[in-house]
mmCIF file of C-alpha atoms in Angstrom:
data_model
loop_
_atom_site.group_PDB
_atom_site.id
_atom_site.type_symbol
_atom_site.label_atom_id
_atom_site.label_comp_id
_atom_site.label_asym_id
_atom_site.label_seq_id
_atom_site.Cartn_x
_atom_site.Cartn_y
_atom_site.Cartn_z
ATOM 1 C CA MET I 1 0.000 0.000 0.000
ATOM 2 C CA ILE I 2 1.351 3.404 -1.030
ATOM 3 C CA THR I 3 1.600 6.359 1.370
ATOM 4 C CA GLY I 4 -1.325 8.714 0.810
ATOM 5 C CA TYR I 5 -1.811 12.460 0.518
ATOM 6 C CA ASN I 6 -3.455 14.867 2.972
ATOM 7 C CA THR I 7 -3.941 18.516 1.982
ATOM 8 C CA ASP I 8 -5.866 21.408 3.522
ATOM 9 C CA ILE I 9 -7.247 23.832 0.938
ATOM 10 C CA ARG I 10 -8.708 27.230 1.841
ATOM 11 C CA HIS I 11 -11.162 28.456 -0.782
ATOM 12 C CA GLY I 12 -13.305 31.470 -0.014
ATOM 13 C CA ASN I 13 -14.256 31.264 3.668
ATOM 14 C CA ARG I 14 -14.020 27.465 3.857
ATOM 15 C CA VAL I 15 -11.248 24.973 4.567
ATOM 16 C CA TYR I 16 -11.431 21.654 2.718
ATOM 17 C CA HIS I 17 -9.376 18.641 3.800
ATOM 18 C CA VAL I 18 -8.526 16.366 0.849
ATOM 19 C CA GLN I 19 -7.342 12.846 1.642
ATOM 20 C CA THR I 20 -6.209 10.394 -1.052
ATOM 21 C CA GLU I 21 -5.086 6.850 -0.335
ATOM 22 C CA ASP I 22 -4.338 3.566 -2.051
ATOM 23 C CA LYS I 23 -6.623 0.719 -0.918
ATOM 24 C CA GLY I 24 -3.949 -1.892 -1.676
ATOM 25 C CA LEU I 25 -3.359 -4.595 -4.276
ATOM 26 C CA THR I 26 -6.175 -6.775 -2.907
ATOM 27 C CA ASN I 27 -8.576 -3.909 -3.630
ATOM 28 C CA PRO I 28 -6.823 -1.936 -6.389
ATOM 29 C CA LYS I 29 -8.579 1.384 -6.009
ATOM 30 C CA ILE I 30 -7.545 4.936 -5.267
ATOM 31 C CA GLU I 31 -9.948 6.782 -2.978
ATOM 32 C CA THR I 32 -10.136 10.524 -2.382
ATOM 33 C CA LEU I 33 -12.327 11.937 0.388
ATOM 34 C CA ILE I 34 -13.198 15.624 0.813
ATOM 35 C CA TYR I 35 -13.939 16.769 4.358
ATOM 36 C CA VAL I 36 -15.435 20.036 5.566
ATOM 37 C CA GLY I 37 -15.893 20.595 9.301
ATOM 38 C CA GLY I 38 -15.320 16.916 10.074
ATOM 39 C CA GLU I 39 -18.035 15.804 7.618
ATOM 40 C CA ILE I 40 -17.373 13.896 4.401
ATOM 41 C CA LEU I 41 -18.524 16.240 1.666
ATOM 42 C CA ASP I 42 -17.718 14.095 -1.378
ATOM 43 C CA SER I 43 -15.672 11.092 -2.474
ATOM 44 C CA TYR I 44 -13.978 9.820 -5.613
ATOM 45 C CA ARG I 45 -12.776 6.324 -6.465
ATOM 46 C CA SER I 46 -10.787 5.081 -9.418
ATOM 47 C CA SER I 47 -9.523 1.606 -10.235
ATOM 48 C CA TYR I 48 -6.025 0.610 -11.286
ATOM 49 C CA GLU I 49 -6.918 -2.992 -12.110
ATOM 50 C CA ASP I 50 -5.391 -2.399 -15.536
ATOM 51 C CA LEU I 51 -1.970 -2.171 -13.865
ATOM 52 C CA THR I 52 -2.425 -5.568 -12.188
ATOM 53 C CA ALA I 53 -2.692 -7.235 -15.600
ATOM 54 C CA ALA I 54 1.066 -6.924 -16.081
ATOM 55 C CA PRO I 55 2.823 -7.568 -12.755
ATOM 56 C CA PRO I 56 4.958 -6.576 -11.031
ATOM 57 C CA ILE I 57 3.222 -3.256 -10.454
ATOM 58 C CA SER I 58 5.491 -0.254 -10.087
ATOM 59 C CA ASP I 59 4.913 1.827 -6.940
ATOM 60 C CA GLY I 60 5.698 4.832 -9.088
ATOM 61 C CA ALA I 61 2.797 4.051 -11.428
ATOM 62 C CA ILE I 62 0.307 3.877 -8.544
ATOM 63 C CA GLN I 63 1.795 6.985 -6.931
ATOM 64 C CA GLY I 64 1.437 8.841 -10.219
ATOM 65 C CA ARG I 65 -2.267 8.054 -10.432
ATOM 66 C CA MET I 66 -2.792 9.037 -6.801
ATOM 67 C CA ASP I 67 -1.044 12.339 -7.428
ATOM 68 C CA GLU I 68 -3.131 12.998 -10.549
ATOM 69 C CA GLN I 69 -6.430 12.256 -8.787
ATOM 70 C CA HIS I 70 -5.475 14.290 -5.713
ATOM 71 C CA ARG I 71 -4.527 17.301 -7.831
ATOM 72 C CA ALA I 72 -7.711 16.993 -9.919
ATOM 73 C CA VAL I 73 -9.898 17.176 -6.807
ATOM 74 C CA ILE I 74 -7.964 20.190 -5.527
ATOM 75 C CA ARG I 75 -8.486 21.889 -8.908
ATOM 76 C CA ASP I 76 -12.227 21.216 -8.640
ATOM 77 C CA ILE I 77 -12.299 22.902 -5.233
ATOM 78 C CA LYS I 78 -10.330 25.926 -6.420
ATOM 79 C CA ASN I 79 -12.568 26.186 -9.505
ATOM 80 C CA GLY I 80 -15.620 26.525 -7.247
ATOM 81 C CA LYS I 81 -17.262 23.103 -7.665
ATOM 82 C CA TYR I 82 -18.396 23.061 -4.015
ATOM 83 C CA ASP I 83 -19.157 26.743 -3.571
ATOM 84 C CA GLN I 84 -22.909 26.051 -3.288
ATOM 85 C CA THR I 85 -22.596 23.357 -0.603
ATOM 86 C CA PRO I 86 -25.312 23.720 2.081
ATOM 87 C CA PRO I 87 -23.999 25.914 4.907
ATOM 88 C CA ASP I 88 -24.942 23.485 7.699
ATOM 89 C CA MET I 89 -22.029 21.265 6.615
ATOM 90 C CA LEU I 90 -19.595 24.142 6.817
ATOM 91 C CA GLU I 91 -20.376 25.769 10.133
ATOM 92 C CA GLN I 92 -17.182 24.550 11.788
ATOM 93 C CA GLN I 93 -14.890 25.827 9.030
ATOM 94 C CA ALA I 94 -16.324 29.188 7.966
ATOM 95 C CA PHE I 95 -13.838 31.923 8.848
ATOM 96 C CA ASN I 96 -16.454 34.309 10.204
ATOM 97 C CA ASP I 97 -17.936 31.614 12.472
ATOM 98 C CA ARG I 98 -14.667 30.844 14.258
ATOM 99 C CA PRO I 99 -13.416 32.902 17.191
ATOM 100 C CA LEU I 100 -11.122 35.669 16.005
ATOM 101 C CA ASP I 101 -8.262 34.473 18.206
ATOM 102 C CA GLN I 102 -8.450 31.020 16.600
ATOM 103 C CA ALA I 103 -8.330 32.542 13.117
ATOM 104 C CA ILE I 104 -5.276 34.592 14.121
ATOM 105 C CA LEU I 105 -3.533 31.511 15.532
ATOM 106 C CA GLU I 106 -4.078 29.625 12.269
ATOM 107 C CA PHE I 107 -2.706 32.518 10.260
ATOM 108 C CA LEU I 108 0.354 32.832 12.476
ATOM 109 C CA GLN I 109 0.945 29.099 12.260
ATOM 110 C CA LEU I 110 1.090 29.353 8.494
ATOM 111 C CA GLU I 111 3.548 32.209 8.856
ATOM 112 C CA GLY I 112 5.655 30.201 11.330
ATOM 113 C CA ASP I 113 5.421 32.847 14.057
ATOM 114 C CA VAL I 114 3.654 30.953 16.845
ATOM 115 C CA ASP I 115 3.915 27.545 18.512
ATOM 116 C CA THR I 116 0.493 26.023 17.860
ATOM 117 C CA LEU I 117 -1.191 22.747 18.708
ATOM 118 C CA GLU I 118 -0.739 19.611 16.626
ATOM 119 C CA LEU I 119 -2.182 16.144 17.109
ATOM 120 C CA VAL I 120 0.216 13.215 16.626
ATOM 121 C CA LEU I 121 -0.438 9.520 16.033
ATOM 122 C CA ASP I 122 2.089 6.960 17.301
ATOM 123 C CA GLN I 123 0.629 4.485 14.808
ATOM 124 C CA PRO I 124 -1.915 4.742 11.959
ATOM 125 C CA MET I 125 -5.590 4.575 12.863
ATOM 126 C CA LYS I 126 -7.384 1.561 11.344
ATOM 127 C CA PRO I 127 -11.020 1.610 12.505
ATOM 128 C CA THR I 128 -13.183 -1.349 11.428
ATOM 129 C CA PHE I 129 -16.964 -1.696 11.571
ATOM 130 C CA GLY I 130 -18.222 -3.942 14.366
ATOM 131 C CA GLU I 131 -14.940 -3.980 16.260
ATOM 132 C CA PRO I 132 -13.558 -2.066 19.250
ATOM 133 C CA PHE I 133 -11.285 0.812 18.288
ATOM 134 C CA ARG I 134 -8.562 2.154 20.566
ATOM 135 C CA VAL I 135 -7.840 5.858 20.254
ATOM 136 C CA GLN I 136 -4.248 6.834 21.034
ATOM 137 C CA VAL I 137 -3.105 10.366 20.246
ATOM 138 C CA ARG I 138 -0.648 12.936 21.577
ATOM 139 C CA ALA I 139 -1.131 16.683 21.715
ATOM 140 C CA ARG I 140 1.996 18.790 21.421
ATOM 141 C CA LEU I 141 3.202 22.167 20.218
ATOM 142 C CA CYS I 142 4.389 22.040 16.616
ATOM 143 C CA GLN I 143 7.670 23.935 17.046
ATOM 144 C CA SER I 144 8.876 23.230 20.590
ATOM 145 C CA GLN I 145 7.410 19.672 20.605
ATOM 146 C CA SER I 146 6.265 20.302 24.187
ATOM 147 C CA PRO I 147 3.303 18.148 25.333
ATOM 148 C CA VAL I 148 -0.031 19.917 25.814
ATOM 149 C CA ALA I 149 -1.857 18.864 28.973
ATOM 150 C CA ASP I 150 -5.596 19.228 29.647
ATOM 151 C CA ALA I 151 -6.485 19.797 25.983
ATOM 152 C CA GLU I 152 -10.052 18.882 25.045
ATOM 153 C CA VAL I 153 -10.381 15.784 22.837
ATOM 154 C CA SER I 154 -13.449 14.687 20.902
ATOM 155 C CA VAL I 155 -13.954 11.499 18.871
ATOM 156 C CA LYS I 156 -16.722 11.409 16.246
ATOM 157 C CA LEU I 157 -18.030 9.006 13.642
ATOM 158 C CA VAL I 158 -18.816 11.001 10.498
ATOM 159 C CA SER I 159 -20.740 9.789 7.471
ATOM 160 C CA SER I 160 -21.550 11.024 4.002
ATOM 161 C CA LEU I 161 -25.221 10.173 4.601
ATOM 162 C CA LYS I 162 -25.862 10.797 8.309
ATOM 163 C CA LYS I 163 -25.102 13.421 10.932
ATOM 164 C CA ALA I 164 -21.915 12.925 12.900
ATOM 165 C CA ASN I 165 -22.131 10.825 16.086
ATOM 166 C CA ASN I 166 -20.169 11.807 19.183
ATOM 167 C CA LEU I 167 -18.400 8.693 20.449
ATOM 168 C CA LEU I 168 -16.005 9.873 23.135
ATOM 169 C CA THR I 169 -14.756 13.023 24.846
ATOM 170 C CA GLY I 170 -11.994 13.679 27.332
ATOM 171 C CA ARG I 171 -8.807 15.600 28.054
ATOM 172 C CA THR I 172 -5.119 14.928 27.554
ATOM 173 C CA ALA I 173 -2.928 13.847 30.448
ATOM 174 C CA SER I 174 0.110 15.720 31.750
ATOM 175 C CA ASP I 175 2.273 14.129 29.028
ATOM 176 C CA GLY I 176 -0.159 15.253 26.303
ATOM 177 C CA ARG I 177 -1.493 11.746 25.694
ATOM 178 C CA PHE I 178 -5.111 10.718 25.314
ATOM 179 C CA THR I 179 -6.226 7.084 25.261
ATOM 180 C CA GLY I 180 -9.724 5.701 25.017
ATOM 181 C CA GLU I 181 -11.671 2.837 23.500
ATOM 182 C CA ILE I 182 -14.899 2.918 21.519
ATOM 183 C CA GLN I 183 -17.099 0.260 19.950
ATOM 184 C CA LEU I 184 -17.873 0.945 16.312
ATOM 185 C CA PRO I 185 -21.307 -0.048 14.947
ATOM 186 C CA PRO I 186 -21.625 -3.181 12.774
ATOM 187 C CA SER I 187 -22.266 -0.977 9.744
ATOM 188 C CA GLN I 188 -23.505 2.439 8.687
ATOM 189 C CA PRO I 189 -24.663 3.797 5.329
ATOM 190 C CA GLY I 190 -22.400 5.964 3.217
ATOM 191 C CA GLN I 191 -18.682 6.533 3.510
ATOM 192 C CA CYS I 192 -17.673 6.752 7.173
ATOM 193 C CA ALA I 193 -14.624 7.982 9.047
ATOM 194 C CA VAL I 194 -13.464 8.382 12.621
ATOM 195 C CA VAL I 195 -12.409 11.962 13.363
ATOM 196 C CA VAL I 196 -10.320 12.749 16.455
ATOM 197 C CA SER I 197 -10.159 16.478 17.189
ATOM 198 C CA CYS I 198 -8.262 18.375 19.858
ATOM 199 C CA SER I 199 -8.486 21.998 21.002
ATOM 200 C CA CYS I 200 -6.834 24.222 23.585
ATOM 201 C CA ASP I 201 -5.654 27.825 23.944
ATOM 202 C CA GLN I 202 -2.836 27.094 21.466
ATOM 203 C CA GLY I 203 -5.177 26.087 18.631
ATOM 204 C CA PHE I 204 -7.074 23.214 17.046
ATOM 205 C CA ASP I 205 -6.083 20.089 15.118
ATOM 206 C CA GLU I 206 -7.681 16.823 14.023
ATOM 207 C CA VAL I 207 -6.834 13.472 12.468
ATOM 208 C CA LYS I 208 -9.126 11.231 10.416
ATOM 209 C CA ALA I 209 -9.296 7.637 9.252
ATOM 210 C CA VAL I 210 -11.815 5.909 6.985
ATOM 211 C CA VAL I 211 -13.781 3.077 8.642
ATOM 212 C CA VAL I 212 -13.479 -0.191 6.726
ATOM 213 C CA ALA I 213 -15.675 -3.289 6.684
ATOM 214 C CA VAL I 214 -14.440 -6.595 8.057
#
């Protein structure tokens, strides 16, 4: 399986998170998910079964198709494809709806002038329908790498067809770590993902992983 792409795109007053990943040779597809405010806004899938007809498959060939699909989705966003998306899906990302101090922190982070919050995974998240899922994340400051204690953590199950479900909340320990366990439902319609978000005075960050079937 090839390492995927994750890109945040600001267009107008919205921030879109674009995630592209290879599903692996046993399921030769490239999937791109578009998130806004923790909700899956749209998804794209393409097959590379044609490459499996002449093994061995070059990682570079798969990576090239991932890159092309990822860039195509980003172009769609910048060209305004999702400008008319219903506002209730965007309430968490609209610039004017966020506290001013949060907006300033995000701007300064881009400029490299402030030590802001980041959420770190010690290992990739692999949530599976119908199975328990252990959440293990660390909150730290992006420049100094100092742990962030007592930051608020929220775990949600988001879907392309249903409202997000809150699964778990809590706060980081003195070493910045948060650990918890949730039970994922046997199934749910649409494309689903687990979203772990974290917030504190130093900013906001989140990580996501698509939920797979057994």
